[in-house]
Coordinates of C-alpha atoms and ligand atoms in Angstrom, one line a residue:
M24 CA -0.2 0.0 -0.2
R25 CA 0.8 3.5 -0.5
V26 CA 2.7 4.9 2.3
R27 CA 0.5 7.7 3.9
Q28 CA 1.2 9.8 6.9
T29 CA -1.8 9.3 9.9
A30 CA -2.1 9.6 13.5
S31 CA -1.0 5.7 13.4
R32 CA 2.0 5.9 11.0
Q33 CA 4.5 8.6 10.8
V34 CA 6.6 8.7 8.2
T35 CA 10.0 9.8 7.6
S36 CA 11.5 10.2 4.0
L37 CA 15.3 9.1 3.1
D38 CA 15.6 11.3 0.1
G39 CA 18.8 13.1 0.2
V40 CA 22.4 12.9 -1.6
W41 CA 23.8 9.2 -0.6
N42 CA 27.0 7.9 -0.9
F43 CA 27.8 6.1 -3.9
Q44 CA 29.9 3.2 -5.2
V45 CA 30.5 1.3 -8.7
D46 CA 31.2 -2.3 -7.7
W47 CA 33.2 -3.4 -10.3
D48 CA 34.4 -6.5 -9.8
N49 CA 30.2 -7.3 -8.7
N50 CA 32.0 -9.5 -5.4
G51 CA 31.1 -6.9 -2.3
I52 CA 28.7 -9.0 -1.8
E53 CA 31.3 -11.9 -1.2
K54 CA 33.7 -9.0 0.3
E55 CA 30.8 -7.7 2.6
W56 CA 30.5 -4.3 1.5
F57 CA 28.0 -3.3 3.8
K58 CA 29.6 -4.2 6.8
A59 CA 31.4 -0.9 6.7
A60 CA 31.0 2.5 5.3
L61 CA 32.2 2.3 1.2
S62 CA 35.9 2.8 0.6
T63 CA 35.8 5.6 -2.3
P64 CA 32.0 6.7 -1.9
R65 CA 31.3 9.4 -4.5
A66 CA 27.9 11.2 -3.7
M67 CA 24.6 10.3 -5.7
P68 CA 21.2 11.7 -5.0
V69 CA 18.2 9.4 -4.4
P70 CA 15.7 9.4 -5.9
G71 CA 17.3 9.3 -9.8
S72 CA 19.4 7.3 -12.0
Y73 CA 23.1 7.0 -11.7
N74 CA 24.7 7.3 -15.2
D75 CA 23.7 10.7 -16.8
I76 CA 24.4 11.7 -13.1
V77 CA 28.2 11.1 -14.0
T78 CA 30.8 11.8 -16.1
E79 CA 33.1 7.9 -16.7
V80 CA 31.3 6.4 -19.8
D81 CA 32.9 3.1 -17.9
V82 CA 29.9 4.4 -14.8
H83 CA 27.6 4.9 -17.2
D84 CA 27.8 2.1 -19.1
H85 CA 28.8 -0.5 -15.5
V86 CA 26.5 -4.3 -15.7
G87 CA 26.5 -5.4 -12.5
Y88 CA 26.3 -3.5 -9.1
V89 CA 26.3 -0.8 -7.5
W90 CA 26.1 0.4 -4.1
Y91 CA 23.9 3.6 -1.7
Q92 CA 24.4 4.1 1.3
R93 CA 23.4 6.8 4.3
K94 CA 23.1 7.2 7.5
V95 CA 19.8 6.7 9.4
V96 CA 19.2 8.1 12.6
T97 CA 16.2 5.5 13.9
P98 CA 12.4 7.7 15.3
K99 CA 10.9 6.6 18.0
F100 CA 8.7 3.9 17.2
G101 CA 7.3 2.6 20.7
E102 CA 4.8 -1.1 19.9
D103 CA 5.1 0.0 16.4
R104 CA 6.8 -1.7 13.5
L105 CA 9.1 0.5 11.9
I106 CA 9.1 -0.1 7.9
L107 CA 11.7 0.7 5.1
R108 CA 9.6 1.1 1.8
F109 CA 11.4 1.2 -1.7
G110 CA 9.2 3.2 -4.6
S111 CA 11.4 1.5 -6.8
V112 CA 14.6 0.2 -7.0
T113 CA 16.3 -0.9 -10.9
H114 CA 16.3 -3.8 -11.3
A115 CA 17.6 -5.9 -8.7
G116 CA 18.6 -4.3 -4.9
A117 CA 19.5 -6.0 -2.1
V118 CA 19.4 -3.9 1.6
W119 CA 21.4 -4.6 4.7
V120 CA 20.5 -2.0 7.8
N121 CA 24.1 -2.6 9.5
D122 CA 25.4 -5.9 9.3
V123 CA 22.0 -7.4 8.5
L124 CA 20.3 -8.3 4.9
V125 CA 16.7 -6.6 5.5
A126 CA 15.4 -7.3 1.6
E127 CA 16.1 -8.5 -1.6
H128 CA 13.9 -7.8 -4.3
I129 CA 13.9 -8.1 -7.9
G130 CA 11.8 -6.2 -10.3
G131 CA 12.8 -2.6 -11.0
Y132 CA 9.3 -1.4 -11.6
L133 CA 7.7 -2.2 -8.4
P134 CA 7.5 -1.5 -4.4
F135 CA 9.1 -4.0 -1.1
E136 CA 9.4 -2.8 2.3
A137 CA 11.4 -4.9 5.0
D138 CA 10.4 -4.6 8.7
I139 CA 13.5 -3.3 9.8
T140 CA 11.9 -3.3 14.2
D141 CA 13.8 -6.1 15.5
Y142 CA 17.4 -4.3 14.1
V143 CA 17.4 -1.4 15.6
K144 CA 16.4 0.9 18.5
P145 CA 15.4 4.4 18.5
G146 CA 17.5 7.4 19.0
E147 CA 20.7 5.1 17.9
E148 CA 22.2 5.5 13.9
F149 CA 22.5 2.9 11.5
R150 CA 24.0 2.1 8.4
L151 CA 21.3 1.7 5.4
T152 CA 23.4 0.5 2.5
V153 CA 21.6 -0.8 -0.8
A154 CA 23.3 -2.8 -3.7
V155 CA 21.7 -2.5 -7.0
D156 CA 22.0 -4.6 -9.4
N157 CA 20.9 -3.1 -14.0
R158 CA 21.4 -6.9 -14.6
L159 CA 19.1 -8.3 -16.5
S160 CA 18.4 -12.3 -17.6
W161 CA 15.8 -14.7 -19.6
Q162 CA 14.0 -15.0 -16.3
T163 CA 13.8 -11.3 -15.8
I164 CA 10.8 -8.6 -16.3
P165 CA 12.0 -7.2 -18.5
P166 CA 14.7 -10.1 -20.4
G167 CA 18.4 -9.1 -21.2
R168 CA 21.7 -11.8 -21.0
V169 CA 24.8 -10.2 -20.5
Y170 CA 28.1 -11.3 -21.9
Q171 CA 31.6 -10.7 -22.9
D172 CA 32.9 -8.4 -26.0
N173 CA 35.9 -9.7 -27.9
T174 CA 38.2 -7.4 -25.4
G175 CA 36.8 -9.0 -22.3
H176 CA 34.6 -6.0 -21.4
T177 CA 30.9 -7.2 -19.8
R178 CA 28.0 -5.8 -21.5
Q179 CA 24.5 -5.7 -21.8
Q180 CA 21.9 -6.5 -24.7
Y181 CA 18.3 -6.2 -24.5
W182 CA 15.8 -6.1 -27.0
H183 CA 14.1 -3.2 -26.2
D184 CA 14.0 0.3 -27.0
F185 CA 15.0 3.1 -23.8
Y186 CA 18.0 3.0 -22.1
N187 CA 18.7 0.2 -20.0
Y188 CA 19.1 3.2 -16.9
A189 CA 19.5 1.9 -13.1
G190 CA 19.7 3.5 -9.7
I191 CA 17.3 3.8 -6.7
H192 CA 14.7 4.8 -9.1
R193 CA 11.9 6.6 -6.4
S194 CA 11.5 7.4 -3.0
V195 CA 13.0 6.0 0.1
L196 CA 10.8 6.2 3.1
L197 CA 11.1 4.7 6.7
Y198 CA 7.6 4.9 8.6
T199 CA 6.3 3.5 11.6
R200 CA 2.7 1.0 11.8
P201 CA 0.9 -0.2 14.6
A202 CA 1.4 -4.6 15.1
V203 CA -2.0 -4.8 13.5
H204 CA -2.7 -2.1 11.0
V205 CA -4.4 -2.0 7.6
E206 CA -2.7 -4.2 4.6
D207 CA -4.9 -4.3 2.0
V208 CA -8.1 -2.8 0.6
T209 CA -9.9 -3.8 -2.6
I210 CA -12.5 -0.6 -3.6
V211 CA -14.8 -2.2 -6.4
T212 CA -17.3 0.4 -7.3
D213 CA -20.3 1.1 -9.4
I214 CA -22.9 3.5 -10.4
D215 CA -27.3 3.4 -8.8
G216 CA -28.8 6.4 -10.6
A217 CA -27.2 9.3 -8.8
D218 CA -25.4 7.1 -6.1
G219 CA -22.3 5.3 -6.1
V220 CA -22.0 1.8 -4.2
V221 CA -19.1 1.5 -2.8
K222 CA -18.1 -2.0 -2.1
Y223 CA -14.4 -2.9 0.0
D224 CA -12.4 -5.9 1.5
V225 CA -10.1 -5.1 4.4
V226 CA -6.9 -6.9 5.8
A227 CA -6.7 -6.7 8.9
T228 CA -5.1 -10.0 10.0
G229 CA -5.5 -9.7 13.6
A230 CA -7.8 -6.3 14.2
K231 CA -10.6 -7.5 16.9
K232 CA -12.8 -4.1 15.0
V233 CA -12.8 -2.4 11.8
S234 CA -14.8 0.2 10.6
V235 CA -15.2 2.3 7.9
R236 CA -15.5 6.5 6.9
V237 CA -16.1 7.5 3.4
L238 CA -15.1 10.8 3.4
D239 CA -15.3 13.3 0.1
A240 CA -13.2 15.7 -1.7
D241 CA -13.4 18.0 1.6
G242 CA -12.9 15.5 4.6
K243 CA -16.7 16.1 4.7
E244 CA -18.2 12.3 5.8
V245 CA -20.9 10.6 3.8
A246 CA -21.2 7.0 5.0
T247 CA -20.1 4.9 7.2
A248 CA -19.6 0.6 7.8
E249 CA -18.7 -1.4 10.3
G250 CA -16.4 -4.5 9.6
A251 CA -14.1 -5.6 7.1
K252 CA -15.9 -6.3 4.5
G253 CA -19.0 -4.3 3.3
E254 CA -20.8 -2.2 1.2
I255 CA -21.6 1.3 1.1
R256 CA -24.2 4.0 -0.9
V257 CA -22.7 6.8 -1.2
K258 CA -26.1 9.2 -2.0
D259 CA -25.8 11.8 -5.3
A260 CA -22.1 10.9 -5.3
K261 CA -19.7 12.9 -7.8
F262 CA -18.5 10.6 -10.3
W263 CA -14.8 10.5 -11.3
A264 CA -14.9 10.9 -15.3
P265 CA -12.4 11.5 -18.0
G266 CA -11.2 14.8 -17.4
H267 CA -12.9 15.3 -13.5
G268 CA -10.6 13.5 -10.8
N269 CA -13.7 12.9 -8.2
L270 CA -12.5 11.4 -5.1
Y271 CA -13.1 9.7 -1.8
T272 CA -11.4 8.4 0.4
L273 CA -12.3 5.5 2.5
E274 CA -10.7 5.8 6.3
I275 CA -9.9 2.8 7.5
T276 CA -10.1 1.8 11.1
A277 CA -8.5 -1.0 12.1
D278 CA -8.1 -1.3 15.9
D279 CA -5.4 1.3 16.2
D280 CA -4.3 2.1 12.9
V281 CA -5.8 4.5 11.0
Y282 CA -5.6 3.9 7.0
P283 CA -6.4 6.3 4.2
Q284 CA -7.6 4.9 0.7
R285 CA -8.6 6.9 -1.9
F286 CA -11.1 6.2 -4.2
G287 CA -13.0 7.3 -7.6
I288 CA -16.7 5.8 -8.5
R289 CA -16.7 5.2 -12.0
T290 CA -17.2 2.3 -14.5
V291 CA -15.3 0.3 -16.7
E292 CA -17.2 -1.9 -19.5
V293 CA -15.8 -3.3 -22.7
K294 CA -19.6 -3.7 -24.7
G295 CA -19.2 -4.2 -28.8
Y296 CA -17.0 -2.0 -30.1
E297 CA -17.5 0.5 -27.2
F298 CA -14.8 1.1 -24.9
L299 CA -17.6 2.8 -22.5
I300 CA -16.7 4.6 -18.5
N301 CA -19.7 5.1 -16.8
D302 CA -21.9 4.1 -19.8
K303 CA -20.2 6.3 -22.1
P304 CA -18.3 5.6 -24.8
F305 CA -15.1 6.4 -24.4
Y306 CA -12.0 7.5 -26.9
F307 CA -8.4 7.0 -26.0
R308 CA -6.5 10.5 -26.8
G309 CA -3.0 10.5 -25.8
Y310 CA 0.5 8.8 -26.7
G311 CA 3.0 6.1 -25.6
R312 CA 5.0 7.6 -22.2
H313 CA 8.0 6.6 -21.1
E314 CA 10.4 7.4 -17.1
D315 CA 12.7 9.5 -18.8
N316 CA 14.5 13.1 -18.6
I317 CA 17.4 15.1 -19.2
I318 CA 19.6 13.8 -16.9
R319 CA 17.4 12.2 -14.5
G320 CA 17.2 8.9 -16.5
K321 CA 14.5 7.2 -15.1
S322 CA 14.3 9.1 -11.7
H323 CA 10.3 10.2 -10.4
D324 CA 10.6 13.8 -10.4
N325 CA 7.4 16.1 -9.3
V326 CA 8.8 19.2 -10.8
M327 CA 8.8 16.5 -14.3
M328 CA 5.5 15.3 -14.0
V329 CA 3.3 18.3 -13.4
H330 CA 4.9 19.6 -16.4
D331 CA 4.1 16.9 -18.1
F332 CA 0.3 16.8 -17.4
E333 CA 0.6 20.6 -18.1
V334 CA 1.6 19.7 -21.7
M335 CA -0.7 17.1 -22.2
K336 CA -3.7 18.6 -21.1
W337 CA -2.4 21.4 -23.1
Q338 CA -2.7 19.3 -25.9
G339 CA -6.1 17.7 -25.2
A340 CA -5.2 14.3 -24.6
N341 CA -7.0 12.3 -22.3
S342 CA -4.7 9.0 -21.4
F343 CA -1.5 8.0 -21.2
R344 CA -0.5 4.2 -21.7
T345 CA 2.9 3.7 -18.6
S346 CA 4.7 2.2 -21.4
H347 CA 6.3 0.1 -21.1
Y348 CA 6.5 -0.7 -16.9
P349 CA 4.4 0.6 -13.7
Y350 CA 5.2 4.3 -13.2
A351 CA 6.0 5.9 -10.1
E352 CA 3.3 5.5 -8.0
E353 CA 3.1 9.5 -7.4
V354 CA 1.7 9.7 -11.0
M355 CA -1.2 6.9 -10.3
D356 CA -2.2 9.3 -7.8
Y357 CA -2.0 12.1 -9.9
A358 CA -3.5 10.9 -13.5
D359 CA -6.9 10.2 -10.2
E360 CA -6.0 13.7 -9.4
Q361 CA -6.5 15.1 -13.0
G362 CA -8.8 12.9 -14.2
F363 CA -6.3 11.1 -16.2
V364 CA -7.7 7.3 -18.8
V365 CA -4.8 5.6 -18.2
I366 CA -3.9 1.9 -19.6
D367 CA -1.5 0.3 -17.1
E368 CA 0.9 -1.3 -18.0
T369 CA 3.1 -4.6 -16.7
A370 CA 7.6 -4.5 -17.8
A371 CA 7.0 -7.4 -20.3
V372 CA 9.0 -5.6 -22.9
G373 CA 11.8 -6.7 -25.1
M374 CA 10.3 -10.4 -25.2
N375 CA 10.7 -10.3 -29.0
C376 CA 14.0 -11.6 -30.6
G377 CA 12.4 -11.1 -33.7
L378 CA 12.9 -7.5 -33.1
G379 CA 16.4 -8.6 -32.4
G380 CA 18.9 -5.9 -30.3
G381 CA 17.7 -3.1 -32.8
I382 CA 13.9 -3.0 -34.8
F383 CA 14.9 -5.9 -37.6
G384 CA 17.5 -8.5 -36.1
E385 CA 17.5 -12.4 -35.4
Q386 CA 14.5 -12.5 -37.1
G387 CA 13.1 -15.7 -37.0
F388 CA 14.9 -16.8 -33.7
T389 CA 12.5 -18.0 -31.3
T390 CA 11.8 -16.2 -28.5
F391 CA 10.0 -18.1 -26.6
S392 CA 11.9 -21.7 -26.5
D393 CA 14.0 -23.1 -23.5
D394 CA 16.5 -21.7 -23.6
T395 CA 15.3 -18.2 -23.4
I396 CA 11.8 -17.4 -22.0
N397 CA 10.0 -20.8 -20.0
A398 CA 8.1 -21.5 -17.7
E399 CA 10.4 -19.7 -15.0
T400 CA 9.9 -16.5 -16.8
Q401 CA 6.4 -17.6 -16.8
K402 CA 6.3 -17.8 -13.0
V403 CA 8.0 -14.3 -13.0
H404 CA 5.5 -12.7 -15.3
A405 CA 2.3 -14.1 -13.8
Q406 CA 3.8 -12.8 -9.8
H407 CA 4.5 -9.4 -11.9
I408 CA 1.2 -9.2 -13.1
R409 CA -0.5 -9.9 -9.4
D410 CA 2.3 -7.1 -7.8
L411 CA 1.0 -4.4 -10.1
I412 CA -2.6 -5.6 -10.2
K413 CA -2.6 -5.4 -6.3
R414 CA -0.3 -2.2 -6.0
D415 CA -2.6 0.2 -8.5
K416 CA -5.6 -1.7 -8.3
N417 CA -7.8 1.5 -6.9
H418 CA -6.6 3.5 -9.4
P419 CA -10.1 5.3 -11.1
C420 CA -7.3 5.7 -13.3
V421 CA -6.7 2.7 -14.9
V422 CA -8.9 1.4 -17.6
I423 CA -7.0 -1.5 -18.2
W424 CA -3.7 -3.9 -18.1
S425 CA -2.1 -4.2 -20.5
I426 CA 0.0 -7.3 -19.7
A427 CA 3.3 -7.4 -22.5
N428 CA 4.2 -4.6 -24.7
E429 CA 5.1 -6.5 -28.3
P430 CA 6.2 -9.3 -27.6
E431 CA 6.1 -12.6 -30.1
T432 CA 2.5 -13.8 -30.5
H433 CA 2.5 -15.7 -33.5
T434 CA 3.6 -19.3 -32.6
D435 CA 2.4 -22.0 -30.7
A436 CA 4.8 -21.4 -27.8
S437 CA 3.3 -17.6 -26.9
L438 CA 0.1 -18.7 -26.7
K439 CA 1.0 -21.4 -24.4
Y440 CA 3.1 -18.6 -22.7
F441 CA 0.2 -16.0 -22.8
E442 CA -3.3 -18.1 -22.3
P443 CA -2.6 -18.7 -18.6
L444 CA -0.9 -14.6 -18.3
A445 CA -4.6 -13.1 -19.5
Q446 CA -6.4 -15.5 -16.7
V447 CA -3.7 -14.4 -14.1
A448 CA -5.2 -10.5 -15.2
R449 CA -8.5 -11.5 -15.0
D450 CA -8.3 -13.7 -11.7
A451 CA -6.6 -10.9 -9.3
D452 CA -9.0 -8.3 -11.2
P453 CA -12.0 -9.1 -12.6
T454 CA -13.4 -5.9 -13.3
R455 CA -11.1 -4.4 -15.7
P456 CA -10.7 -5.1 -18.8
V457 CA -7.0 -7.2 -20.2
G458 CA -5.1 -6.5 -23.3
Y459 CA -1.5 -7.1 -24.4
V460 CA 0.0 -4.8 -27.0
N461 CA 0.8 -6.4 -30.6
V462 CA 3.7 -5.4 -32.8
M463 CA 3.8 -5.6 -36.7
L464 CA 5.5 -9.3 -37.0
S465 CA 2.1 -10.6 -35.7
P466 CA -0.7 -9.4 -37.8
P467 CA -3.8 -10.8 -38.0
D468 CA -3.2 -13.7 -40.0
K469 CA -0.2 -14.8 -37.7
E470 CA -1.4 -13.6 -34.4
K471 CA -2.6 -16.0 -31.8
I472 CA -3.7 -14.8 -28.4
T473 CA -6.2 -12.6 -29.5
Q474 CA -9.1 -14.1 -28.4
F475 CA -8.0 -14.2 -24.8
F476 CA -8.0 -10.6 -24.2
D477 CA -11.2 -7.3 -24.4
V478 CA -9.2 -4.9 -26.3
I479 CA -7.1 -4.9 -29.6
M480 CA -4.1 -3.0 -28.7
L481 CA -2.0 -2.9 -31.8
N482 CA 1.8 -0.9 -32.7
R483 CA 1.9 0.2 -36.3
Y484 CA 4.4 1.9 -38.5
F485 CA 3.1 2.4 -41.5
G486 CA 5.3 4.8 -43.6
W487 CA 7.9 4.8 -41.1
Y488 CA 9.6 0.8 -41.0
V489 CA 7.1 -0.1 -43.9
Q490 CA 6.5 1.9 -47.3
T491 CA 9.0 4.5 -45.4
G492 CA 7.8 7.2 -46.9
N493 CA 4.9 6.1 -49.1
L494 CA 1.5 7.1 -47.7
A495 CA 0.1 6.0 -50.3
D496 CA 1.2 2.7 -49.6
A497 CA 1.0 2.6 -46.1
E498 CA -1.9 4.3 -46.5
K499 CA -3.4 1.2 -47.7
A500 CA -1.9 -1.3 -46.0
L501 CA -3.1 0.3 -42.6
R502 CA -7.1 -0.1 -43.9
D503 CA -6.5 -3.6 -45.4
E504 CA -5.2 -4.8 -41.7
L505 CA -7.7 -2.8 -39.9
D506 CA -10.3 -4.9 -41.6
E507 CA -8.9 -7.7 -41.2
W508 CA -8.3 -7.7 -37.8
I509 CA -12.2 -6.9 -37.7
K510 CA -13.2 -9.6 -40.4
R511 CA -10.9 -12.4 -37.7
F512 CA -11.7 -10.8 -34.4
P513 CA -14.8 -8.7 -34.1
N514 CA -16.7 -6.9 -31.3
K515 CA -13.4 -6.1 -30.5
P516 CA -12.5 -2.5 -29.6
I517 CA -9.4 -1.3 -31.7
I518 CA -6.6 1.1 -29.7
F519 CA -3.5 1.7 -31.8
T520 CA -0.8 2.8 -28.8
E521 CA 2.1 3.2 -31.1
Y522 CA 2.2 4.6 -34.1
G523 CA 4.7 8.3 -35.6
P524 CA 7.8 8.7 -37.5
D525 CA 11.0 9.4 -35.6
T526 CA 11.4 13.0 -36.6
M527 CA 14.6 15.2 -35.8
S528 CA 13.5 18.7 -34.2
G529 CA 14.4 21.9 -36.4
L530 CA 15.0 19.3 -39.7
K531 CA 12.7 21.2 -42.4
D532 CA 12.4 20.1 -45.9
Y533 CA 10.2 21.4 -48.9
F534 CA 10.0 17.0 -50.1
R535 CA 8.0 15.9 -46.4
R536 CA 10.7 13.4 -45.8
P537 CA 10.9 11.1 -43.7
W538 CA 13.3 12.4 -40.4
S539 CA 11.4 16.1 -41.4
E540 CA 8.8 17.9 -38.8
E541 CA 7.3 17.9 -42.5
F542 CA 7.2 13.8 -42.8
Q543 CA 5.3 13.6 -38.6
T544 CA 2.9 15.7 -39.5
D545 CA 1.5 13.4 -42.8
N546 CA 1.7 10.0 -41.4
I547 CA 0.5 11.4 -37.9
G548 CA -2.5 13.2 -39.9
M549 CA -2.8 10.1 -42.9
F550 CA -3.7 7.7 -39.3
H551 CA -5.8 9.9 -37.4
K552 CA -7.5 10.1 -40.6
V553 CA -8.1 6.4 -41.3
F554 CA -8.8 6.1 -38.0
D555 CA -11.7 8.7 -38.4
D556 CA -13.2 6.2 -40.6
Y557 CA -13.7 3.4 -37.8
T558 CA -15.9 3.4 -35.6
E559 CA -14.2 -0.1 -34.1
V560 CA -10.8 2.3 -33.7
V561 CA -11.7 4.1 -29.7
G562 CA -8.1 5.9 -29.4
E563 CA -4.9 7.1 -30.6
Q564 CA -1.7 7.1 -28.2
M565 CA 0.3 8.2 -30.8
W566 CA 4.6 6.6 -30.4
N567 CA 5.8 8.6 -27.7
F568 CA 4.9 11.7 -25.2
A569 CA 8.0 13.3 -25.6
D570 CA 11.5 12.2 -27.1
F571 CA 14.2 9.5 -25.2
Q572 CA 16.9 7.4 -24.9
T573 CA 17.7 4.7 -26.1
T574 CA 20.8 2.1 -26.8
P575 CA 22.8 3.2 -29.4
G576 CA 21.8 2.2 -32.6
I577 CA 21.9 3.3 -36.1
M578 CA 17.6 4.2 -36.3
R579 CA 18.5 6.4 -33.7
V580 CA 20.4 9.8 -33.2
G581 CA 20.7 10.2 -29.5
G582 CA 17.8 8.7 -28.7
N583 CA 14.5 7.8 -30.3
K584 CA 13.1 10.9 -31.7
K585 CA 9.2 9.8 -32.2
G586 CA 8.4 12.2 -29.5
M587 CA 5.1 13.9 -30.0
F588 CA 7.0 16.7 -28.0
T589 CA 11.5 17.3 -28.0
R590 CA 13.2 15.4 -24.6
D591 CA 13.0 18.9 -23.4
R592 CA 9.3 18.7 -24.2
L593 CA 9.4 21.3 -26.4
P594 CA 6.3 21.1 -29.0
K595 CA 7.3 19.5 -32.8
P596 CA 5.3 21.4 -35.9
N597 CA 2.7 18.7 -35.5
A598 CA 2.4 19.4 -31.8
Y599 CA 0.0 22.4 -32.7
V600 CA -1.5 19.8 -35.4
V601 CA -2.8 16.7 -32.9
R602 CA -3.7 19.8 -30.3
D603 CA -6.4 21.7 -33.0
R604 CA -7.8 17.7 -33.8
W605 CA -7.3 17.1 -30.1
L606 CA -9.5 19.8 -29.0
K607 CA -11.7 19.8 -31.3
K608 CA -12.7 16.5 -30.0
K609 CA -12.5 17.1 -26.3
E610 CA -15.4 19.5 -27.2
E611 CA -17.3 16.7 -29.3
Q612 CA -16.9 13.8 -26.5
G613 CA -17.6 16.1 -23.6
S614 CA -13.6 14.9 -21.8
Ligands
E9O724 C1 8.2 -0.4 -29.0 C2 8.8 1.1 -29.0 O1 9.3 0.5 -27.3 N1 7.7 -0.6 -30.3 C3 8.9 0.2 -30.8 C4 9.3 1.8 -31.1 C5 9.8 2.1 -31.8 O2 10.1 3.6 -32.5 C6 10.0 0.9 -29.8 O3 10.4 2.8 -29.5 O4 11.3 1.6 -32.9 C7 8.4 -0.4 -32.6 C8 8.6 -2.0 -33.1 C9 8.5 -1.5 -34.5 C10 8.1 -3.2 -35.4 C11 8.2 -3.0 -36.8 C12 8.1 -3.8 -37.2 C13 8.2 -3.8 -39.0 C14 8.2 -4.9 -39.5 C15 7.3 -5.8 -40.4

């Protein structure tokens, strides 16, 4: 659960400038670096990706462990438990309090905690050490591979486009919590006329008494109930809706613990080709995004977060996808507040060797095989889906779970791999549509898994990766493929989750050729013209909100340049054209 300051929970932030050291030989754990102060520390901000903060290429490109360390004064915690919480450590973290290993976690985009009560004393100082490993394997989500190059350097390969930023990317908190406490709550809402129906289910092991109060946005009590589980009616409710971040709080009291869980009253449903929010057809306008910023890398930063939402609102967007991993909890909270609609995606990206290290690579190589992605990966992936849903289930902004981006889905092995995973998502949350994002290598005639999902999400690059620069052919190919999807998989709304060409900001061209600003306008305009002809298409999320950093590649110029905005969030000319379109749509659609 999100950490909240309440009468029963005291929160201390451990963010700041920590000590940092690269583990060149990746043997710090055997050498027990956690048992003493780091030998040659340098400064490193937390949260932050370390990669672009430094200037040495060896640190930037290091494959393996780096260490973070700081001193912490233990607050008074009385009879309570004292908990350490990391918003995310990318990709694996081991945490020591003095000499004691208190947590180990794999998975770079989700939070984890450690109960450190038994290892510290109030008022005393302790040494907090974190070993961070940026290595990926075939059994991690996302996958990757570590190898030695010809000169003996350790390198890492992965099949996703964005740069593998690493470090302690989100806030580190220390908080107190009563031993008997609210461990979890699930809130599901329905609408009945003008009223909201709120079903809640609290987990508070050992609690003698659980009661809840529903508070409106002003903190006024609007309903109460007794018991860990129940149904509450909120009279004349203010519904959460796209563009309307109306929120309530379920204030839970379990014995001595008080926990405020925010929620919104709204419904989501797929009906034929319609995507309904509160029974009204919704059309997605927006982007796939990245947690990516100059110098900060993948670090969460409130300045950048609020600015990005301002820019998205300026353009008339109403939604985004958390491509290609769970975003910071602060972002999900803010999307709730701003009434933004979110497609919430796991970190299952790059599970497609057909796309190679760059775009075209080891074609014909099967991704889902014993020596690559296998049953163990599937287990990790399933757990990751459960953890994401557990973290984000109470966010009204989340309307679709996307369980993977562009995986291989045209082989029998991939069918075997994904069928149970779709079910894992449904079991974890029976209330929201589930989908996955399809790649061009699996067109409708080859595709094998769409039947398990509620929506069709497509990443399409006609006119860019194929029919490059030929928009007439590109348009035909796009229409033909859309017709084929509708024929083979009817009654599933189609959302375009990626489209658009790389565009160098400032590159002008009378001939409107690929890479120019003119071409971005033409290519994206072609897609939009086609979307307008299909009622089955219920969303356009272009790729990408902003230019972002990648691994080096012959198709990358200082990163991926498919942004609507530059990496420092300035509009390319196309952004104004799309703004006109989206503001018009916003007026027509009311959100
Ligand atoms: C994923 C995203 O993270 N989709 C990629 C994006 C890109 O710009 C990347 O940034 O490259 C596009 C994959 C396109 C594959 C096209 C294959 C065409 C073969 C027919």
